[in-house]
XYZ file of N, CA, C and O in Angstrom:
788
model
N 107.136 94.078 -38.152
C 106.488 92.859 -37.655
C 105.887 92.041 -38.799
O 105.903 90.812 -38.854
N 105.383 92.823 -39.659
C 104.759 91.881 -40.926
C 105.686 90.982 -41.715
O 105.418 90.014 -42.427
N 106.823 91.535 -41.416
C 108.290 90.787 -42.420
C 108.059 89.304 -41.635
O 107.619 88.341 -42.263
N 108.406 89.220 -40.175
C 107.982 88.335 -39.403
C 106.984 87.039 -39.949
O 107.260 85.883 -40.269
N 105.586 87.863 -39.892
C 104.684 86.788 -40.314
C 105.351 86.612 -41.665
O 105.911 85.517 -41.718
N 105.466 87.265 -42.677
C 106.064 86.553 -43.673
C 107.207 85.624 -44.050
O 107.454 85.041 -45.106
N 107.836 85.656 -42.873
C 108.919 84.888 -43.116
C 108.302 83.264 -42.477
O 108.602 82.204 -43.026
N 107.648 83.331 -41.568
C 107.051 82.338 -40.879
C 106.061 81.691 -42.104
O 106.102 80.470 -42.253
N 105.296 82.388 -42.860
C 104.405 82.009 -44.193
C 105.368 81.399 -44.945
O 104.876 80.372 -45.413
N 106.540 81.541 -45.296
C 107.267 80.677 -45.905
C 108.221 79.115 -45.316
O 108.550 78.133 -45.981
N 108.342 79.272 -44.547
C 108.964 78.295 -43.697
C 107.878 77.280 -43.575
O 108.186 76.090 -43.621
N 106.743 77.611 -43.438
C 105.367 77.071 -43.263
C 104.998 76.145 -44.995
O 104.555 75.010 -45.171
N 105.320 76.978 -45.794
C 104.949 76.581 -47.207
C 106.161 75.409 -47.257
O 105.790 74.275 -46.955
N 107.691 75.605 -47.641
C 108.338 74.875 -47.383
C 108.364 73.532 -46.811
O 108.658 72.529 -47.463
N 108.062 73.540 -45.636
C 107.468 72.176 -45.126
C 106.331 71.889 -45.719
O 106.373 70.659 -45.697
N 105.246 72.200 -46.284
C 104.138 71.599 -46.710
C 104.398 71.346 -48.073
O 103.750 70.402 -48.526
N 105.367 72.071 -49.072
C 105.842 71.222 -50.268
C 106.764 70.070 -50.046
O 107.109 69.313 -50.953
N 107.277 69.934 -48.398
C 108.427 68.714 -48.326
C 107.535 67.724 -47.946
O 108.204 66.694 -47.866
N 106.436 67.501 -47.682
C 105.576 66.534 -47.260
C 105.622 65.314 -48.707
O 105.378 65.458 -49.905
N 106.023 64.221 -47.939
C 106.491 62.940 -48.910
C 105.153 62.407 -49.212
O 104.548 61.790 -48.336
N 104.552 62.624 -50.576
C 103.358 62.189 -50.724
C 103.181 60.714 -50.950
O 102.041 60.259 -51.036
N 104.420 59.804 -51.070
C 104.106 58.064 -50.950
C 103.820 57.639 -49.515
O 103.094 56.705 -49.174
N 104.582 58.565 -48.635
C 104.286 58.093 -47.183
C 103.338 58.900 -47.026
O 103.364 58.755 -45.804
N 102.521 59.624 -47.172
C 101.210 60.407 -47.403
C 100.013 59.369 -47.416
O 99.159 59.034 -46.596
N 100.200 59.160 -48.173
C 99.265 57.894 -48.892
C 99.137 56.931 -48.163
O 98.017 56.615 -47.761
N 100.204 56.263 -47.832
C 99.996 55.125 -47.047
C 99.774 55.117 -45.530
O 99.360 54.295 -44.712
N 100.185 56.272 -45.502
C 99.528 56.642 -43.816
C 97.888 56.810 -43.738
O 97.159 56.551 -42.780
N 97.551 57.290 -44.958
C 96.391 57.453 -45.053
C 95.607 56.353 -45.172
O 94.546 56.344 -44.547
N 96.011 55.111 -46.072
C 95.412 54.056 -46.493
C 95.266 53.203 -44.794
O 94.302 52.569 -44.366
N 96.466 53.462 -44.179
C 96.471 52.681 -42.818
C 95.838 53.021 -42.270
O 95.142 52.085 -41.875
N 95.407 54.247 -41.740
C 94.572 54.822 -40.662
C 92.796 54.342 -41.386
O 91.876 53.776 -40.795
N 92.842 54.727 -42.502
C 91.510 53.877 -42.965
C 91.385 52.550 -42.583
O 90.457 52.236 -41.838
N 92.188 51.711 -42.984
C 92.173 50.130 -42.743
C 91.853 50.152 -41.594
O 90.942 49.404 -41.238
N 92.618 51.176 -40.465
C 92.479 50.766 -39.306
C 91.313 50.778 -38.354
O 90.989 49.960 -37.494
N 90.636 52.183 -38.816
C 88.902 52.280 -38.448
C 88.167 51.154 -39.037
O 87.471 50.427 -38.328
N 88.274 50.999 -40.131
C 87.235 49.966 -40.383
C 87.769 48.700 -39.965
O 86.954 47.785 -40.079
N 88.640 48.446 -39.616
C 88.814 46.957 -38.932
C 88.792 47.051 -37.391
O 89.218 46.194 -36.616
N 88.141 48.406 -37.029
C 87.801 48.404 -35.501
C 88.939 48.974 -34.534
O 88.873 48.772 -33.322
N 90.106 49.777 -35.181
C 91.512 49.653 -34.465
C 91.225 51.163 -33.761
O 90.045 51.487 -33.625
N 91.939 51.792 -33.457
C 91.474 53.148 -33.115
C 92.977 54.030 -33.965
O 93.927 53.446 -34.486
N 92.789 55.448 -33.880
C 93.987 56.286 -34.254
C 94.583 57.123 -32.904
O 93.851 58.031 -32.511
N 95.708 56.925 -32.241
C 96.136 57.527 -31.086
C 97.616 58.076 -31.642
O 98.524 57.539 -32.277
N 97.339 59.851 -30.907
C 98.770 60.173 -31.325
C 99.507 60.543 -30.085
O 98.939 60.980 -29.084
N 100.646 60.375 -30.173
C 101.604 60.752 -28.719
C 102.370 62.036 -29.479
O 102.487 62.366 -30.659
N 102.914 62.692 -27.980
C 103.339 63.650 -28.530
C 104.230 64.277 -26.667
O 103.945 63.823 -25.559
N 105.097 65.196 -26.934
C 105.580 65.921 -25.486
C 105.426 67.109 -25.346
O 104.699 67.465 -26.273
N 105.801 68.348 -24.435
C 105.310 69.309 -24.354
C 104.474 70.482 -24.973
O 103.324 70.584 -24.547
N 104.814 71.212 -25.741
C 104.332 72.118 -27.135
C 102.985 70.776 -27.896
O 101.757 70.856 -27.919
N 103.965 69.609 -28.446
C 103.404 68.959 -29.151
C 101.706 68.220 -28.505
O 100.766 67.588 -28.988
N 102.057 68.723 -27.312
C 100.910 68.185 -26.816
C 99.042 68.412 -27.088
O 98.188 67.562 -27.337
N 98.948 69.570 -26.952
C 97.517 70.330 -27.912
C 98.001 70.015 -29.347
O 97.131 70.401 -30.128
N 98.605 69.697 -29.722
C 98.333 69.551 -31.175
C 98.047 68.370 -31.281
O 97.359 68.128 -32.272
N 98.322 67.441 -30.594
C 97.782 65.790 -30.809
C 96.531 66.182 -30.619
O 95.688 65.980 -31.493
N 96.098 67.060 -28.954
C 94.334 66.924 -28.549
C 94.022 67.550 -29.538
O 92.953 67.054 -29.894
N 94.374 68.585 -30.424
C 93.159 69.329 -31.272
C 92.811 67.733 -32.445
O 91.720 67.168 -32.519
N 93.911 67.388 -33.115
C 94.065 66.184 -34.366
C 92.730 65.490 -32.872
O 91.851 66.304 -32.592
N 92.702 64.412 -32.252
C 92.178 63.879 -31.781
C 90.462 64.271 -31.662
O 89.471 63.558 -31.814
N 90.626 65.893 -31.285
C 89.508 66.288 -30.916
C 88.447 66.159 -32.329
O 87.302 65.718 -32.423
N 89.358 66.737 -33.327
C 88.799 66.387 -34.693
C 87.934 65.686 -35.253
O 86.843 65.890 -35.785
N 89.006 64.267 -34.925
C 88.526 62.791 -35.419
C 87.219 62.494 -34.596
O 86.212 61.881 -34.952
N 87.527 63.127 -33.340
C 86.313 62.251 -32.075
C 85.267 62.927 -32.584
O 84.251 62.338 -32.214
N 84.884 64.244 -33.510
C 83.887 65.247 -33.775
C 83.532 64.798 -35.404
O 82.718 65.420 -36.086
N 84.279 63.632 -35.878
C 83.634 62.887 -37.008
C 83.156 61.612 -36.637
O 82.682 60.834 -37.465
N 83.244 61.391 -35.591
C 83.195 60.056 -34.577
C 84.108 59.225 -34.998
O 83.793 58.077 -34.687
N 84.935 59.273 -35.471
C 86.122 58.215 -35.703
C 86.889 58.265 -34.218
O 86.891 59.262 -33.497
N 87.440 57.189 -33.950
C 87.826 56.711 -32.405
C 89.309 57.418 -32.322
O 90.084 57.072 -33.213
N 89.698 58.179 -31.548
C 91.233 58.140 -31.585
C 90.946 59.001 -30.057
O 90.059 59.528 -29.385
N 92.322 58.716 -30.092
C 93.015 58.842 -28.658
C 94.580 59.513 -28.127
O 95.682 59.457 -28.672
N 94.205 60.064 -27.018
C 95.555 60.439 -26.982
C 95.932 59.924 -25.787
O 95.315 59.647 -24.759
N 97.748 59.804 -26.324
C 98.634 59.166 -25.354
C 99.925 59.738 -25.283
O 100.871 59.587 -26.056
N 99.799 60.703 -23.812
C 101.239 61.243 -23.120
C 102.202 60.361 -23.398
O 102.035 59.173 -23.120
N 103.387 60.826 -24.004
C 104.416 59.938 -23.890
C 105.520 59.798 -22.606
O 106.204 58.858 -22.201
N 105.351 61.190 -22.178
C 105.752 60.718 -20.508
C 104.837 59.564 -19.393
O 105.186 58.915 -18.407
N 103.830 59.681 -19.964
C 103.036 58.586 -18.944
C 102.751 57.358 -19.629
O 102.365 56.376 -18.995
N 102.941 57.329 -21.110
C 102.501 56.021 -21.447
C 103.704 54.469 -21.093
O 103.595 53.300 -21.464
N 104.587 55.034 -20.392
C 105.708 53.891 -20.060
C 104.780 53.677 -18.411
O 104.980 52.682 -17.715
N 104.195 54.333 -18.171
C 104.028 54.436 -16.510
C 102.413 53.739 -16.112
O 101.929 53.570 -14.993
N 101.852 53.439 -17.395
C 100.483 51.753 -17.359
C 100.087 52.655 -18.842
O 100.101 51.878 -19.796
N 99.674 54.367 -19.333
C 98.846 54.391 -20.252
C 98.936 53.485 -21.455
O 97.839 53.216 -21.944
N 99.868 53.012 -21.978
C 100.441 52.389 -23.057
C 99.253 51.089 -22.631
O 99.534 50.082 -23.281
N 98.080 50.881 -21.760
C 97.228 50.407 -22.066
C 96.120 50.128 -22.754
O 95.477 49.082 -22.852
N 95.893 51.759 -23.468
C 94.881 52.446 -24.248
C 95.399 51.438 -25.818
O 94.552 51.105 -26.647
N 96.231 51.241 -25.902
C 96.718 50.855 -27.218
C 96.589 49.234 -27.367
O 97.060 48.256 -26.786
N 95.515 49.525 -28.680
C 95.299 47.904 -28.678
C 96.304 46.876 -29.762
O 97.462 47.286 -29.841
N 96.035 45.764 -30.489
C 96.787 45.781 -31.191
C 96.580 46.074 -33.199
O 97.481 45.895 -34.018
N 95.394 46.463 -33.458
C 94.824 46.806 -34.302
C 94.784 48.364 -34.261
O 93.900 48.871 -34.951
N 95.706 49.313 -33.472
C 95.819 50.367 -33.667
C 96.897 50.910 -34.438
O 97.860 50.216 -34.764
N 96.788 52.049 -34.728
C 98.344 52.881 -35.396
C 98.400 53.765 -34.658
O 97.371 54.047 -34.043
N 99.439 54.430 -34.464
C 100.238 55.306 -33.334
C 100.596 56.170 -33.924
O 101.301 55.747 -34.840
N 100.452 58.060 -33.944
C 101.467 58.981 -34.541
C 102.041 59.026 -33.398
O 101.464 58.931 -32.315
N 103.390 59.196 -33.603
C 104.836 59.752 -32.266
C 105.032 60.730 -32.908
O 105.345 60.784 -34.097
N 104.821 61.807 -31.986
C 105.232 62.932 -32.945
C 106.848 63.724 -32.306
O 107.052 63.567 -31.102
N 107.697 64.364 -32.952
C 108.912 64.659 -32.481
C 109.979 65.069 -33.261
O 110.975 64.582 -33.797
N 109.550 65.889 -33.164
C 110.896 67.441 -34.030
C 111.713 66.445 -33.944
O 111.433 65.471 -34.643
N 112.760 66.386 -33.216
C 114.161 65.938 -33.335
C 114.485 64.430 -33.320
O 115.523 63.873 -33.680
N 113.356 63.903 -32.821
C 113.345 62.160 -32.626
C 114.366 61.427 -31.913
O 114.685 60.278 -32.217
N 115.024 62.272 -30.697
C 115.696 62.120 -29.913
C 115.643 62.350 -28.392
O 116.591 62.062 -27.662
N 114.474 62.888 -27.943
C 114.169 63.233 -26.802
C 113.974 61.525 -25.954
O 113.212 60.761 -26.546
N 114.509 61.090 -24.897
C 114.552 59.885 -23.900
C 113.284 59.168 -24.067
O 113.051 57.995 -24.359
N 112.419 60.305 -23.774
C 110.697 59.422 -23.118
C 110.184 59.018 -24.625
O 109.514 57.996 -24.772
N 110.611 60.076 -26.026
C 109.826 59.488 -27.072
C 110.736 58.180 -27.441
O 109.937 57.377 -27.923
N 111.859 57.680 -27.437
C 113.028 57.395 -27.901
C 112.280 55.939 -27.369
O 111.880 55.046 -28.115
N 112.200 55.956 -25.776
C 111.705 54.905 -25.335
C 110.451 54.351 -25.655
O 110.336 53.178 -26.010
N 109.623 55.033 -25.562
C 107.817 54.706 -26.047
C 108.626 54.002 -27.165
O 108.961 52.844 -26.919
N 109.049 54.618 -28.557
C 109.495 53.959 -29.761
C 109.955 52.547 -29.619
O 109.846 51.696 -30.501
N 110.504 52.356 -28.380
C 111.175 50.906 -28.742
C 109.946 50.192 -28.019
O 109.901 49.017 -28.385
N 109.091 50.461 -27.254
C 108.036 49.572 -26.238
C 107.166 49.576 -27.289
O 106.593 48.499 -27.456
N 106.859 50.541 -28.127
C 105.986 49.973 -29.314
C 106.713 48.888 -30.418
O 105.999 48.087 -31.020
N 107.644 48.913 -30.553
C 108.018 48.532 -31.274
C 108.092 46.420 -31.262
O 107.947 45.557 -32.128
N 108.364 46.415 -29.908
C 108.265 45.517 -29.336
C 107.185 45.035 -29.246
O 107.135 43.830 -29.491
N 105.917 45.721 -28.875
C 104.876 44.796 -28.921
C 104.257 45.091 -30.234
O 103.047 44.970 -30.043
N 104.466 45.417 -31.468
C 104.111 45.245 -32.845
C 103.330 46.371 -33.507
O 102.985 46.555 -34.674
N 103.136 47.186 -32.188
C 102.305 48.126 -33.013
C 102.780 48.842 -34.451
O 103.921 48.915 -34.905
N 101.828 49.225 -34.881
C 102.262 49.958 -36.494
C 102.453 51.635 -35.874
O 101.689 52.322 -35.196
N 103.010 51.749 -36.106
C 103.604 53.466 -35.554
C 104.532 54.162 -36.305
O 105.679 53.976 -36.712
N 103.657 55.047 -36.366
C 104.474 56.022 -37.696
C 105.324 57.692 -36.805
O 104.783 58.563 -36.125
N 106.570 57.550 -37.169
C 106.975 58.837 -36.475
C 106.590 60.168 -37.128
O 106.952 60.447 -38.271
N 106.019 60.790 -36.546
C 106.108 62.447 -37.475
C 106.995 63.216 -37.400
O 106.871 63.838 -36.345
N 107.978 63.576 -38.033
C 109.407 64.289 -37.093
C 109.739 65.428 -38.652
O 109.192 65.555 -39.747
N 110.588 65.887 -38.153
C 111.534 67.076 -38.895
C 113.381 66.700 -39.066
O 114.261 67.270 -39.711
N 113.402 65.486 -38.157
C 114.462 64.854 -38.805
C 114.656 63.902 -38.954
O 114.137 63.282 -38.026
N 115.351 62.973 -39.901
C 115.457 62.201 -40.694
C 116.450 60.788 -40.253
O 116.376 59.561 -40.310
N 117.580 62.053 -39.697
C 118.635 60.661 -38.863
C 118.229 60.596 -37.226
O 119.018 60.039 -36.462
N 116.977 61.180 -36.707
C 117.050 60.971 -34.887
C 117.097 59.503 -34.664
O 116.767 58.747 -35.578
N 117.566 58.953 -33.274
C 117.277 57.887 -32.512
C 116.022 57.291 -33.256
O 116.197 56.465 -34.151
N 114.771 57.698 -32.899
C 113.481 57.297 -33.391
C 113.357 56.708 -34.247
O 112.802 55.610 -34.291
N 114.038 57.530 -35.474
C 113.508 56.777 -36.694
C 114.848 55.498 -36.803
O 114.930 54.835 -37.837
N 115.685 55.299 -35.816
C 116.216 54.128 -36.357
C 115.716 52.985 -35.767
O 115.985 51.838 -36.126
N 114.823 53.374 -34.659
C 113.859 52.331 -34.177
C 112.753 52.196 -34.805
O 112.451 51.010 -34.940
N 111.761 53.185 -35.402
C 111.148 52.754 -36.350
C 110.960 52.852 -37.546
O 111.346 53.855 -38.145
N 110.316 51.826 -38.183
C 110.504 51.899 -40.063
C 109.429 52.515 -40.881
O 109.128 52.256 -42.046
N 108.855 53.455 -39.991
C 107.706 54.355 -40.601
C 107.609 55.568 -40.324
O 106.657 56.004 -39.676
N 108.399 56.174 -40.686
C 109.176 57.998 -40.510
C 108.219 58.587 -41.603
O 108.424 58.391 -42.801
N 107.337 59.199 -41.206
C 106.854 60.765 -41.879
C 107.916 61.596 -41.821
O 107.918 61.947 -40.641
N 108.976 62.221 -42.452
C 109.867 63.260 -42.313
C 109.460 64.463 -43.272
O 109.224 64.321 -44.472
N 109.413 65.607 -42.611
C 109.170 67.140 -43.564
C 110.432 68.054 -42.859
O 111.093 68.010 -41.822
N 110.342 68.971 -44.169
C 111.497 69.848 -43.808
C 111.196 70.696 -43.028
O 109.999 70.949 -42.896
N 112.372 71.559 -42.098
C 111.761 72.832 -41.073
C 113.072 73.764 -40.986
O 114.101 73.657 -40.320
N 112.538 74.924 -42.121
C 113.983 75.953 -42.256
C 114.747 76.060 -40.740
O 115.861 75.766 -40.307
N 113.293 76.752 -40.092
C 113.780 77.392 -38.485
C 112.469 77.439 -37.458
O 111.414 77.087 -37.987
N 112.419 77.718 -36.450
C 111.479 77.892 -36.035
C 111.402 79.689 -35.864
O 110.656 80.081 -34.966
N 111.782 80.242 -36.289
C 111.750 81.766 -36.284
C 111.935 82.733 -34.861
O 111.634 83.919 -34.723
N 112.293 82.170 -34.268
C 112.052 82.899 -33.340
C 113.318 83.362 -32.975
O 114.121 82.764 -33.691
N 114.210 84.530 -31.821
C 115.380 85.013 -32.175
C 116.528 83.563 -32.002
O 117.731 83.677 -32.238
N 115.926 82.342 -31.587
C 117.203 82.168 -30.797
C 117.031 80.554 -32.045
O 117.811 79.618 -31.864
N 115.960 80.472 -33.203
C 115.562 79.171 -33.536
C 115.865 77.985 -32.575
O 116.774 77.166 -32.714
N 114.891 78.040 -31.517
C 114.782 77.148 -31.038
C 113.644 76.752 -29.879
O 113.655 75.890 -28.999
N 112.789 77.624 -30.213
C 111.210 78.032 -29.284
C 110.795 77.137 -30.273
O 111.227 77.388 -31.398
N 109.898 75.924 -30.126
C 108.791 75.076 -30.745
C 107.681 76.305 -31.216
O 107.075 77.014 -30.413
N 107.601 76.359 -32.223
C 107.187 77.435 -32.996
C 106.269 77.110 -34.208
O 105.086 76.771 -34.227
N 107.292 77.343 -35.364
C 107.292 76.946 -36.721
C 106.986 75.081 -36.810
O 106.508 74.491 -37.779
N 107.269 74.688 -35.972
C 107.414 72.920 -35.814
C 105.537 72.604 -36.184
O 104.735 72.148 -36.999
N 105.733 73.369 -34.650
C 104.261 72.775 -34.419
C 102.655 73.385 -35.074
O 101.457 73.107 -35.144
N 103.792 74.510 -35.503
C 102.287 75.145 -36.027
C 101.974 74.243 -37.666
O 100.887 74.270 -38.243
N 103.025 73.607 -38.091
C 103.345 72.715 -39.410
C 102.785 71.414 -38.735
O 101.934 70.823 -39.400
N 103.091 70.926 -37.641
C 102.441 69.618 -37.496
C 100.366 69.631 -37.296
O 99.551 68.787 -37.670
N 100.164 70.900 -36.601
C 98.612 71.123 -36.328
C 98.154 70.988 -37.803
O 97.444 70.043 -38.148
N 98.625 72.074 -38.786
C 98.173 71.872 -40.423
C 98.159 70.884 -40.652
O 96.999 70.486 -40.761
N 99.246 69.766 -40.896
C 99.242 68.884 -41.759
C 98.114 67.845 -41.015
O 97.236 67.321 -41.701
N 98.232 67.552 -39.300
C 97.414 66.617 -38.462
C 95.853 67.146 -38.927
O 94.964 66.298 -38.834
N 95.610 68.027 -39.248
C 94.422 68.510 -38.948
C 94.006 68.320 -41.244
O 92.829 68.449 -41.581
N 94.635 68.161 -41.902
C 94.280 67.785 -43.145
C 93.954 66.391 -42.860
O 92.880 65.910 -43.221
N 94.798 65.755 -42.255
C 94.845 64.100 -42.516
C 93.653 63.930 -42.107
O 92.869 63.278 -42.796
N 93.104 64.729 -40.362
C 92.388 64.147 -40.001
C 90.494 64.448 -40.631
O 89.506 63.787 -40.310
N 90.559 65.586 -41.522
C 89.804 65.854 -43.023
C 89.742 64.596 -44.015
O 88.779 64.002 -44.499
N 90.755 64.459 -44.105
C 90.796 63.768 -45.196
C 90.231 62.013 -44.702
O 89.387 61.333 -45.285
N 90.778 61.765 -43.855
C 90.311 60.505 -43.325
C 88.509 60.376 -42.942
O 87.731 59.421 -42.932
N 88.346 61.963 -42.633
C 86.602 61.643 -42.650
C 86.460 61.731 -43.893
O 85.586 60.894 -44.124
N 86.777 62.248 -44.958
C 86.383 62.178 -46.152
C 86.125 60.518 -46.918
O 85.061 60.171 -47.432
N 87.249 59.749 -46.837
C 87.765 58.480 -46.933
C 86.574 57.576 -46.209
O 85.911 56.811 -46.910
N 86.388 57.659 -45.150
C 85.526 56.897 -44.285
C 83.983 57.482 -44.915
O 83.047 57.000 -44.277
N 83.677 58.144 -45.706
C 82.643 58.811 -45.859
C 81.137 59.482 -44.732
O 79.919 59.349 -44.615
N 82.316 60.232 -44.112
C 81.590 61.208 -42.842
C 80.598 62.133 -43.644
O 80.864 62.822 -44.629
N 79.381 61.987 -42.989
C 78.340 62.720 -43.833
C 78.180 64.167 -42.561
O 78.668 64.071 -41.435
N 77.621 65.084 -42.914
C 77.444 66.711 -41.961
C 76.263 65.801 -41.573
O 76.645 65.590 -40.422
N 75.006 65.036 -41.678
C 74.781 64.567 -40.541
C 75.706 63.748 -39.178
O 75.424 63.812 -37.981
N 76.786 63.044 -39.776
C 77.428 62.383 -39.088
C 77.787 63.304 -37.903
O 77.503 62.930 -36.765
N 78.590 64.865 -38.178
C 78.751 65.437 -37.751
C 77.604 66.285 -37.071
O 77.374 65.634 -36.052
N 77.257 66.731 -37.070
C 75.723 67.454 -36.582
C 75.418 66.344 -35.225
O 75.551 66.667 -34.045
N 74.991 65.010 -35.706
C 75.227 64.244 -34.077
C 75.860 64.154 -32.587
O 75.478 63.770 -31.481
N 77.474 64.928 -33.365
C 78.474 64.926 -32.036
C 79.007 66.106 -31.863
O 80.171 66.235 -31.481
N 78.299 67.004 -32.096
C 78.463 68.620 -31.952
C 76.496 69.529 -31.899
O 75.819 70.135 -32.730
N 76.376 69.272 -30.991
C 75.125 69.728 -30.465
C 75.044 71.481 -30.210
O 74.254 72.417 -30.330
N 76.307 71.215 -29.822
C 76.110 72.585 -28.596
C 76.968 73.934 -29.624
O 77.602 73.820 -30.673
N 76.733 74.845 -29.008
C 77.417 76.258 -29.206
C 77.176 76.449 -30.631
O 76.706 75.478 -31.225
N 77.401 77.490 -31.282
C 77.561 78.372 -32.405
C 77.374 77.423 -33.524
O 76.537 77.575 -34.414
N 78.061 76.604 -33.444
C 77.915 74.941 -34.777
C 76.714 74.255 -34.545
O 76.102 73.939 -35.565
N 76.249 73.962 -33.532
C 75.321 72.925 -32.996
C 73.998 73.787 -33.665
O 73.067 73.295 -34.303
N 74.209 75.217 -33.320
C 72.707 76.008 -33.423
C 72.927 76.596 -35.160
O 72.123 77.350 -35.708
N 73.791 76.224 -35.609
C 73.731 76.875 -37.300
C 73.545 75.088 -37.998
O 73.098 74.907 -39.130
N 73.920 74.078 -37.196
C 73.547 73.030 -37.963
C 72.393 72.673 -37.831
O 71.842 72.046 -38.736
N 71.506 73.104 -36.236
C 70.227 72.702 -35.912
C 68.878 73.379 -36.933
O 67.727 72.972 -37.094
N 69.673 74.673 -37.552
C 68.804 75.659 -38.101
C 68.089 76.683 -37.411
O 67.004 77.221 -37.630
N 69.210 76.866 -36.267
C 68.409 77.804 -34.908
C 68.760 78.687 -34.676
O 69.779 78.727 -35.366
N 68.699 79.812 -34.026
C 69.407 80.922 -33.946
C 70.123 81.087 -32.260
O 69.519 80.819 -31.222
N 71.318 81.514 -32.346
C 72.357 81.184 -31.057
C 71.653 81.893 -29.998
O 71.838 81.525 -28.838
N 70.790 82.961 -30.276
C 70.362 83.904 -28.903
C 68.672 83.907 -29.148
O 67.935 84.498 -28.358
């Protein structure tokens, strides 16, 4: 079983050395621009991918930076209201070919939003609709049949969950900032200076 996790530790590294650090950057520079000019950060995402947008989201909302999440099965069906036009959008999507993301892609696209795909491939549908592809590599997802959302997503939570570090860093989030919107449980009572029991 340990061969296992190790093989998964590499597949994992792999994608995090394929991470394109010019589109790095500028995803980063955007999502800044975009808080401070009042926009919010909302990521879409479909099944598996779905907790990994809420954790990235939950993040940001726990530095108080605004972001949001948006089902991509429901955002054709009114949510695609949440989205203003001073926002940026992650779509997130292994293959960048699935119908409901394929579509969101072109309804954003249409009304101007800035939307960046996060994907693992390079030629899907998606990215020929849009012109802001995050692409990283993904050996396999490890599992017997490579094809259980696996290895994908546990690479998209890492990398979502740096950016969304790094963007409080950028915005200059102070541990008071934080200490404000985390009151409660185990954090709330080691930031209050209190003891949990």
């Amino acid at each position: 079983m340990i061969e296992y996790y190790r093989e998964v530790m590499e597949v994992i590294e792999d994608s995090i050395e394929s991470i394109p650090l010019d589109k790095y950057e500028q995803l980063m520079e955007e999502c800044v621009t975009t808080l401070k000019d009042g926009g919010k950060i909302i990521a879409s995402g479909l099944g598996k991918n779905v907790p990994i947008c809420e954790k990235f989201v939950g993040t940001l909302n726990s530095l108080g930076l605004d972001a949001r999440f948006l089902h991509t099965n429901t955002a054709v069906h009114g949510d695609l209201g949440i989205v203003g036009k001073k926002d940026i959008v992650f779509l997130l999507s292994k293959g960048g070919n699935t119908h409901e993301t394929v579509e969101l892609a072109e309804y954003l696209k249409i009304r101007g939003t800035n939307t960046w795909l996060m994907t693992f491939t390079e030629n899907g549908k998606c990215a020929e609709v849009l012109n802001k592809c995050f692409v990283m590599h993904l050996i396999k997802e490890s599992d017997q049949w490579d094809i259980v959302p696996n290895n994908s997503t546990t690479v998209y939570l890492i990398v979502l969950q740096g950016i969304a570090i790094e963007i409080g860093k950028r915005m200059g989030i102070t541990l008071d900032d934080f200490r404000i919107n985390h009151p409660g449980g185990g954090i709330g009572a080691k930031l209050s200076g209190k003891d949990l029991w």
